[in-house]
XYZ file of C-alpha atoms in Angstrom:
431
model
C 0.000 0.000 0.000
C 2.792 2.681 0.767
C 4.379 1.714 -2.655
C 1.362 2.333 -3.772
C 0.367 5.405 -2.533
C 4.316 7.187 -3.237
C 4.306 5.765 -6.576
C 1.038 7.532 -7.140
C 2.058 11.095 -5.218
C 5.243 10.749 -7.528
C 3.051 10.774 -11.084
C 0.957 13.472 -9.313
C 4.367 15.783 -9.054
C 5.651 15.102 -12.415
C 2.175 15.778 -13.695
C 1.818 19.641 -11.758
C 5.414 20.583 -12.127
C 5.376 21.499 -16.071
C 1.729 22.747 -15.748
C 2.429 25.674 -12.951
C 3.668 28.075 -15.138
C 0.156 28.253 -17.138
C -1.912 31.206 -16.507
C -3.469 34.342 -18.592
C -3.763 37.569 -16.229
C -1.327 38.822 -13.412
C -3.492 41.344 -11.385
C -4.683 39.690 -8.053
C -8.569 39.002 -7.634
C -10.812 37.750 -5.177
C -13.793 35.663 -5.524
C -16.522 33.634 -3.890
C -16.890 29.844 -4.535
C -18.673 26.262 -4.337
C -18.279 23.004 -4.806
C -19.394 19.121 -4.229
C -17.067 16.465 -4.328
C -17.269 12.467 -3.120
C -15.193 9.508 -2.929
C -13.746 6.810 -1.115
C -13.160 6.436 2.595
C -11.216 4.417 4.593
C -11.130 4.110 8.496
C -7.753 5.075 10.332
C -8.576 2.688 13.937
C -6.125 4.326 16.867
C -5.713 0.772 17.348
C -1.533 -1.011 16.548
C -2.349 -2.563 12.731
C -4.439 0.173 11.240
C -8.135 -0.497 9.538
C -7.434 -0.197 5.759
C -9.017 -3.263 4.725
C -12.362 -2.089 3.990
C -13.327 1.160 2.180
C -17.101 2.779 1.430
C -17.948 6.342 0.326
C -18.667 9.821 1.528
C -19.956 13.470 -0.324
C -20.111 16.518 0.929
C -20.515 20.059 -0.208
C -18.501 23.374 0.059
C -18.091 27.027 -0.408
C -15.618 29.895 1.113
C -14.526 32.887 -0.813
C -10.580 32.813 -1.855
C -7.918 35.783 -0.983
C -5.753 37.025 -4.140
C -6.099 33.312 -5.610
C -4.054 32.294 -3.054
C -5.830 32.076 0.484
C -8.721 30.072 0.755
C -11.517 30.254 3.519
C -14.055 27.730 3.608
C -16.586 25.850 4.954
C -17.852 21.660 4.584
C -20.519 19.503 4.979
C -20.822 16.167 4.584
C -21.909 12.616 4.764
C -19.015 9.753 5.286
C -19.846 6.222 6.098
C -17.151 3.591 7.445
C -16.140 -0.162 7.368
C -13.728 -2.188 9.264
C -12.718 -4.347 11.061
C -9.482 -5.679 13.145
C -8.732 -9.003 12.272
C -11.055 -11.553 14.072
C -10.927 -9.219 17.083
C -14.021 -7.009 16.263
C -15.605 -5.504 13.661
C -17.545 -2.312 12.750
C -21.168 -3.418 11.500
C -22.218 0.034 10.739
C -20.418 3.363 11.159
C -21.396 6.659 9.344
C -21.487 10.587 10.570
C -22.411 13.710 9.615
C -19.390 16.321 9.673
C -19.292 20.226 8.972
C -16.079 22.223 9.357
C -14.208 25.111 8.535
C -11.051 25.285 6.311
C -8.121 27.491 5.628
C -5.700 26.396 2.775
C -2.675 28.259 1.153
C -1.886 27.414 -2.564
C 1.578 26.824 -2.439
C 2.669 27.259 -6.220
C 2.552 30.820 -5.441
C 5.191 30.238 -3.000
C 7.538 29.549 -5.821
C 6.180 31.404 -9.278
C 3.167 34.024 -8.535
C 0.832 34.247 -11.355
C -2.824 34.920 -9.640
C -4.828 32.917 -12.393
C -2.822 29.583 -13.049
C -5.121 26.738 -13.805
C -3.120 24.487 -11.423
C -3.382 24.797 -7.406
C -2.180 22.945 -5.030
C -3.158 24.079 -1.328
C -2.716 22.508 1.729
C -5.431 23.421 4.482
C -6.292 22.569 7.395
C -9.741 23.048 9.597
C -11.694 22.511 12.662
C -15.155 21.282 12.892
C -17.577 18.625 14.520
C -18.994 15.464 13.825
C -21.817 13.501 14.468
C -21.588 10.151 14.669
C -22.977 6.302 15.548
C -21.696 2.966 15.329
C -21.973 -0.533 15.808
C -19.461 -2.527 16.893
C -19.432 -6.611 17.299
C -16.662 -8.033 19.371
C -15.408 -11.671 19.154
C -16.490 -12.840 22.501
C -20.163 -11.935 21.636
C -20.309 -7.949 22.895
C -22.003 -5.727 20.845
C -22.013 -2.107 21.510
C -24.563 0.560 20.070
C -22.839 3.821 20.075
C -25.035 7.069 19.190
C -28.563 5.005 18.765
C -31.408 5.834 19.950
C -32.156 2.845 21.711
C -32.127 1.859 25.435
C -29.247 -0.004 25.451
C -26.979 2.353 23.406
C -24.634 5.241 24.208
C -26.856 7.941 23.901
C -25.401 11.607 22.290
C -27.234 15.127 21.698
C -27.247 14.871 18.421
C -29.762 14.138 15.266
C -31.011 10.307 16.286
C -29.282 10.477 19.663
C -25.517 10.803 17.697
C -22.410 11.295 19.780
C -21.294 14.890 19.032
C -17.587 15.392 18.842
C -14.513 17.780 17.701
C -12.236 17.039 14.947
C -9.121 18.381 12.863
C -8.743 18.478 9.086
C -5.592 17.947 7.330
C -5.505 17.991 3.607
C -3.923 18.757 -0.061
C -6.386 19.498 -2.567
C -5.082 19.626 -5.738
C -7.455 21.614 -8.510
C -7.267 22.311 -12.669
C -9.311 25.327 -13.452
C -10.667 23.827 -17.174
C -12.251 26.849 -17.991
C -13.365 30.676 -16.205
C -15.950 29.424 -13.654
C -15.345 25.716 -13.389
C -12.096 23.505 -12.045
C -12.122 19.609 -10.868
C -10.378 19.047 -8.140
C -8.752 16.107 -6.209
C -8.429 16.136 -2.349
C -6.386 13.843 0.357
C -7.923 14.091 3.896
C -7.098 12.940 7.012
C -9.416 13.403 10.263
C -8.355 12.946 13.996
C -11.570 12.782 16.173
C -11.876 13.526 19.789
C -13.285 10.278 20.536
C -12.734 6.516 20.411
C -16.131 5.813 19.830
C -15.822 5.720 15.982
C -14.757 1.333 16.470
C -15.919 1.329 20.168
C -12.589 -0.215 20.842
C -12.049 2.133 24.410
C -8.265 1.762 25.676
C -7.906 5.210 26.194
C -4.548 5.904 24.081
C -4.941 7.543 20.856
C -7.991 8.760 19.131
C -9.734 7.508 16.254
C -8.536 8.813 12.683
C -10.490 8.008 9.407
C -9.724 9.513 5.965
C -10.591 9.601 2.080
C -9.536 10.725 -1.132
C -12.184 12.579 -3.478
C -13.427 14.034 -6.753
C -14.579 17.555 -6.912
C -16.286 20.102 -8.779
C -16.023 23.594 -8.207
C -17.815 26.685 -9.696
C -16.194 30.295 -8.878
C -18.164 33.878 -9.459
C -18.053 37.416 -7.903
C -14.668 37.669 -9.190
C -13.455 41.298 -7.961
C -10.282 42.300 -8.893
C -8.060 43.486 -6.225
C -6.188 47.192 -7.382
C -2.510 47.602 -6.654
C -1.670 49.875 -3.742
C -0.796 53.226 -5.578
C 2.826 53.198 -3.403
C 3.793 49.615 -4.637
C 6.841 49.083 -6.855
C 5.280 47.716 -9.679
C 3.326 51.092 -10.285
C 3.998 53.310 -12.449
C 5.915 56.740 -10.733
C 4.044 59.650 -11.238
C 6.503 61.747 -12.723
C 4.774 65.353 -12.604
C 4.415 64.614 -8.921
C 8.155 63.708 -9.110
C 9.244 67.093 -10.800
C 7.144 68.877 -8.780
C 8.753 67.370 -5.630
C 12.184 67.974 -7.036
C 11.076 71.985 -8.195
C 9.607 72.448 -4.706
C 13.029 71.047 -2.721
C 14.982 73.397 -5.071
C 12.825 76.440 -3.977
C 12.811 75.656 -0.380
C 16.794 75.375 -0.857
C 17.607 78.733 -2.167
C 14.773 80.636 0.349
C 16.705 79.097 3.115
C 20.627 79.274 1.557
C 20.729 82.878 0.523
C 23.947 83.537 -1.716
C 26.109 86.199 -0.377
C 26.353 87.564 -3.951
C 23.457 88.792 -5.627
C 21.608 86.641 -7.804
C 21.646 87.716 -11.533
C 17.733 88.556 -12.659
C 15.710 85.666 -14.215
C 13.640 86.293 -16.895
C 10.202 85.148 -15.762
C 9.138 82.922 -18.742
C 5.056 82.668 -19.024
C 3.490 79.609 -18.741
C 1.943 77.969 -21.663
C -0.831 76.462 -20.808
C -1.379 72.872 -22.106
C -4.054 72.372 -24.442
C -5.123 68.890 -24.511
C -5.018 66.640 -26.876
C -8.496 65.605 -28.475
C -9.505 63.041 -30.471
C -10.153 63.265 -34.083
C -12.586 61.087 -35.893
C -11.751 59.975 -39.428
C -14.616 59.929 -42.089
C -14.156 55.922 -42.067
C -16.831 53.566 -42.465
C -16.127 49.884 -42.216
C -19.076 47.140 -42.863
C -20.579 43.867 -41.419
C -23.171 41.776 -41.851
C -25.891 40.938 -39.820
C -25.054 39.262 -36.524
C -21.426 39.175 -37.664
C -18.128 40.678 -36.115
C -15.711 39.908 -39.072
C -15.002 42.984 -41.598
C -16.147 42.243 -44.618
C -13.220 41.904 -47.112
C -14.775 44.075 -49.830
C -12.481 46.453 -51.484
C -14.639 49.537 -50.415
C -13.498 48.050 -46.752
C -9.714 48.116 -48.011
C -10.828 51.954 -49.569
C -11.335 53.045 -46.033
C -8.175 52.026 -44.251
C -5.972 53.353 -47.403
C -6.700 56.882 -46.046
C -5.373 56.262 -42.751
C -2.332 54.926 -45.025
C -2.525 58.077 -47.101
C -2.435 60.140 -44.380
C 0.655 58.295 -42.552
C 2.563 58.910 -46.403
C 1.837 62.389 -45.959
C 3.716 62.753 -42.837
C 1.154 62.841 -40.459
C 2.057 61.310 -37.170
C -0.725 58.785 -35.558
C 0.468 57.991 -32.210
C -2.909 55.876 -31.341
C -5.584 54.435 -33.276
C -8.831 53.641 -31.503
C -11.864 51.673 -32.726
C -15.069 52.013 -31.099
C -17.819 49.379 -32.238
C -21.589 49.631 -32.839
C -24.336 47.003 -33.641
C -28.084 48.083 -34.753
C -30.542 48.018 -32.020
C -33.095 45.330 -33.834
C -30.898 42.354 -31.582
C -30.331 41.587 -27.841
C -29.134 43.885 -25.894
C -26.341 41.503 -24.578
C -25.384 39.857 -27.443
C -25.089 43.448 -29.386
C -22.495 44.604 -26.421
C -20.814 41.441 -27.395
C -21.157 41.687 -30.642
C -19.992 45.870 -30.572
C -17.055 45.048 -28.885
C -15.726 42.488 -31.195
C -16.638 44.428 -33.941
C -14.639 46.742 -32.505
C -11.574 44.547 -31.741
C -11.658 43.042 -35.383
C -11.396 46.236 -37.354
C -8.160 46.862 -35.116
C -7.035 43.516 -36.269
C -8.076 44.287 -39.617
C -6.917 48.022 -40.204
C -3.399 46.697 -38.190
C -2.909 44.079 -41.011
C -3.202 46.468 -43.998
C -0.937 48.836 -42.280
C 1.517 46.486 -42.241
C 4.891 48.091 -41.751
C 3.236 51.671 -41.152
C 1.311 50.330 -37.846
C 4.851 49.714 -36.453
C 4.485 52.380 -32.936
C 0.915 53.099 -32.733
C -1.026 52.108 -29.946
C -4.234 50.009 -31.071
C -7.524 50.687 -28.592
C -11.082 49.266 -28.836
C -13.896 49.305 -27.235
C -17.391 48.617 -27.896
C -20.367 50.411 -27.632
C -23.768 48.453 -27.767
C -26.745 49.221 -29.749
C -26.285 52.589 -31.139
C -29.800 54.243 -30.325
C -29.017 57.492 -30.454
C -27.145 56.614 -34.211
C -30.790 55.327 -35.044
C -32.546 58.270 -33.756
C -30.498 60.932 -35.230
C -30.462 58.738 -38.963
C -34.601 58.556 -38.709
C -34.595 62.122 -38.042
C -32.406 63.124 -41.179
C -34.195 60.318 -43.329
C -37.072 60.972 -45.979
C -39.348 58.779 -44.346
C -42.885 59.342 -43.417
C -44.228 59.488 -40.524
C -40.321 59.588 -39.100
C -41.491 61.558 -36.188
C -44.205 59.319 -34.704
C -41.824 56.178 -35.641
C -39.803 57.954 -33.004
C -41.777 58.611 -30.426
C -43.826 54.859 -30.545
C -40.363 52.973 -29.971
C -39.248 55.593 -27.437
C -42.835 54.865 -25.466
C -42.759 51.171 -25.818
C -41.784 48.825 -22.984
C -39.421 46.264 -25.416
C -37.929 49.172 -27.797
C -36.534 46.058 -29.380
C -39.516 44.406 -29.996
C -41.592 47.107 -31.592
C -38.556 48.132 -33.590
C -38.944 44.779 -35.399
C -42.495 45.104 -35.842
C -42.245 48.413 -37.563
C -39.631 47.455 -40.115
C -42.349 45.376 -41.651
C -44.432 48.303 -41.887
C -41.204 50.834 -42.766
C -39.066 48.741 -45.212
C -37.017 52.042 -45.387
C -35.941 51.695 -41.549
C -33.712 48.376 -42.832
C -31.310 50.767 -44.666
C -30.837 52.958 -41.571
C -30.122 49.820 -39.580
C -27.411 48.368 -42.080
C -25.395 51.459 -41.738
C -25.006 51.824 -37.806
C -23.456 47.806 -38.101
C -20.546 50.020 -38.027
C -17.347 51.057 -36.056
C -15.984 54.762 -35.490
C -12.408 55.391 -36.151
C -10.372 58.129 -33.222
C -6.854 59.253 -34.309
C -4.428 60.956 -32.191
């Protein structure tokens, strides 16, 4: 068995070690989490040749919120049933309990190579809790004791049925693989010392009884809130106008305080300039998509449109940033069109950076998306020929779905389609 089991921990290692330097994102976050896991069990007797003969099963359910993706609180339930028995000494007929306890684990990867979302942890903890429990117990010269029954001749405890209520300690690795945002699967080794002997009725009065099990988890993880760098940590940027005017002000105090013995020569006062700030200028660009789509269509009035940023670069105009900001008509889901706005946005970045080419070498690419573009709709039906534009208007502003009576009036306004194929757009900002 302990060939077994180091033969097993061994493949475990070689398994984690390549794996602990995957991850996407490096800022710290917090989040809540639960989970429900089950496995095998196997009793631990206090007694000189241990009970490992026999296992059965337990499950059990748990949730706790997690520090930085590192520090885990939490708290278990659970059911966990027992067999055993010690050679032809005794042997457990029935033994199950109810546990609930509270958990603190560290993952220890971070110990070594921090990187907040790696899909591999593998975090020790350790907890406190109860149990309740009952067994039965048959000994070899004919005894058999009831322990936690609610029955006359039994050893009655305060617990659900008459169950003996007791402490116990946790000690445990789980290790987890986070397969995708939300979910992970998770294996976990625990060991549990109880404060009683009453788990095999064997009473000597030596050691406690132990019991343990190895399970399968699954875990689901939301109210991620990411946790913002202190503003005086070293990996933040320095704010260098605070920085200059720290160093101007030292200078000043200096010189009030160190008066030259010679008189200073005059300074021209030089007047400040003040900064104008830098705007944003939008470029008469119009890329297109199709309905429901986020890829730019590869038509060459498309390729037309990103030429004259390309023109403009040839002419000696500097472009330090390009930013894209993405639309979608308001006929579709709101939720999906902020989806679908955003990658709009994103893929005419990718698409205007590729026909750059060379030129797109030291400009910053931005996106960002923007929705459906009601207010694009509202100010194209008020500049368009068609009748009746102004009580169009004012029915889909008064309506309780917007969406929905958009729709139904496109059947009566054919005309509103065109408006509606021109805000699948994106808006080009140059600085």
């Amino acid at each position: 068995m302990r060939k077994i089991t180091l033969k097993s921990l061994l493949i475990i290692a070689l398994a984690i070690i390549p794996m602990t330097f995957l991850g996407q994102e490096k800022t710290p976050y917090n989040y809540w989490f639960i989970g429900i896991e089950g496995g095998a069990t196997t009793m631990l007797s206090d007694n000189e040749s241990f009970i490992m003969d026999q296992t059965s099963w337990n499950a059990g359910l748990n949730g706790g919120y997690m520090l930085k993706n590192t520090l885990a609180i939490y708290a278990n339930i659970g059911y966990v049933d027992l067999k055993g028995k010690n050679g032809d000494f005794f042997k457990m007929e029935e033994c199950n309990l109810f546990q609930a306890n509270i958990n603190f684990g560290y993952d220890v990867l971070q110990l070594f190579r921090k990187n907040p979302d790696r899909k591999v942890s593998v975090m020790p903890h350790i907890g406190l809790g109860g149990i309740m429990h009952r067994s039965k117990t048959s000994f070899s010269n004919g005894t058999t004791i009831l322990n936690g029954y609610n029955e006359d001749d039994a050893i009655q405890g305060k617990g659900i049925g008459k169950r003996k209520i007791v402490y116990d300690n946790i000690f445990g690795l789980n290790i987890m693989y986070r397969f995708s945002k939300h979910f992970g699967l998770n294996i976990d080794f625990v060991t549990v010392k109880t404060d009683t002997e009453g788990l095999d009725n064997y009473q000597h009065g030596k050691h406690s009884d132990w019991y343990g099990y190895a399970n399968l988890g699954l875990s689901y993880r939301f109210g991620r809130k990411d946790v913002k760098p202190c503003p005086e940590c070293p990996e933040c940027e320095p704010d260098q106008d605070a920085i200059n005017q720290a160093i101007a002000d030292a200078i000043k105090d200096y010189i009030e305080n160190n008066p030259c013995p010679e008189p200073e020569p005059e300074v021209e006062e030089v007047e400040e300039v003040e900064a104008t700030e830098i705007v944003w200028e939008e470029k008469d660009i119009h890329l297109t998509f199709k309905v429901n789509k986020a890829d730019v269509e590869k038509t060459q009035a498309n390729y037309d449109e990103v030429k004259k940023i390309s023109d403009d670069l040839d002419a000696g105009r500097e472009i330090s940033v390009i930013r894209t900001v993405g639309y979608a008509s308001p006929e579709g889901n709101e939720e999906k069109n902020a989806k679908l706005a955003e990658a709009r946005a994103e893929a005419t970045s990718t698409f205007i950076k590729e026909n750059l080419g060379e030129q797109a070498e030291g400009i910053d690419f931005e996106s960002e998306g923007m929705g459906s573009d009601w207010e694009g709709f509202y100010t194209a039906l008020e500049n368009s020929t068609i009748a009746n534009k102004a009580e169009i208007a004012e029915t889909i502003k008064n309506s309780e779905n917007p969406t929905a009576t958009l729709n139904k009036m496109r059947a009566q306004y054919p005309e509103l389609n065109e408006i509606l194929n021109n805000l699948r757009r994106t808006q080009i900002l140059v600085k």
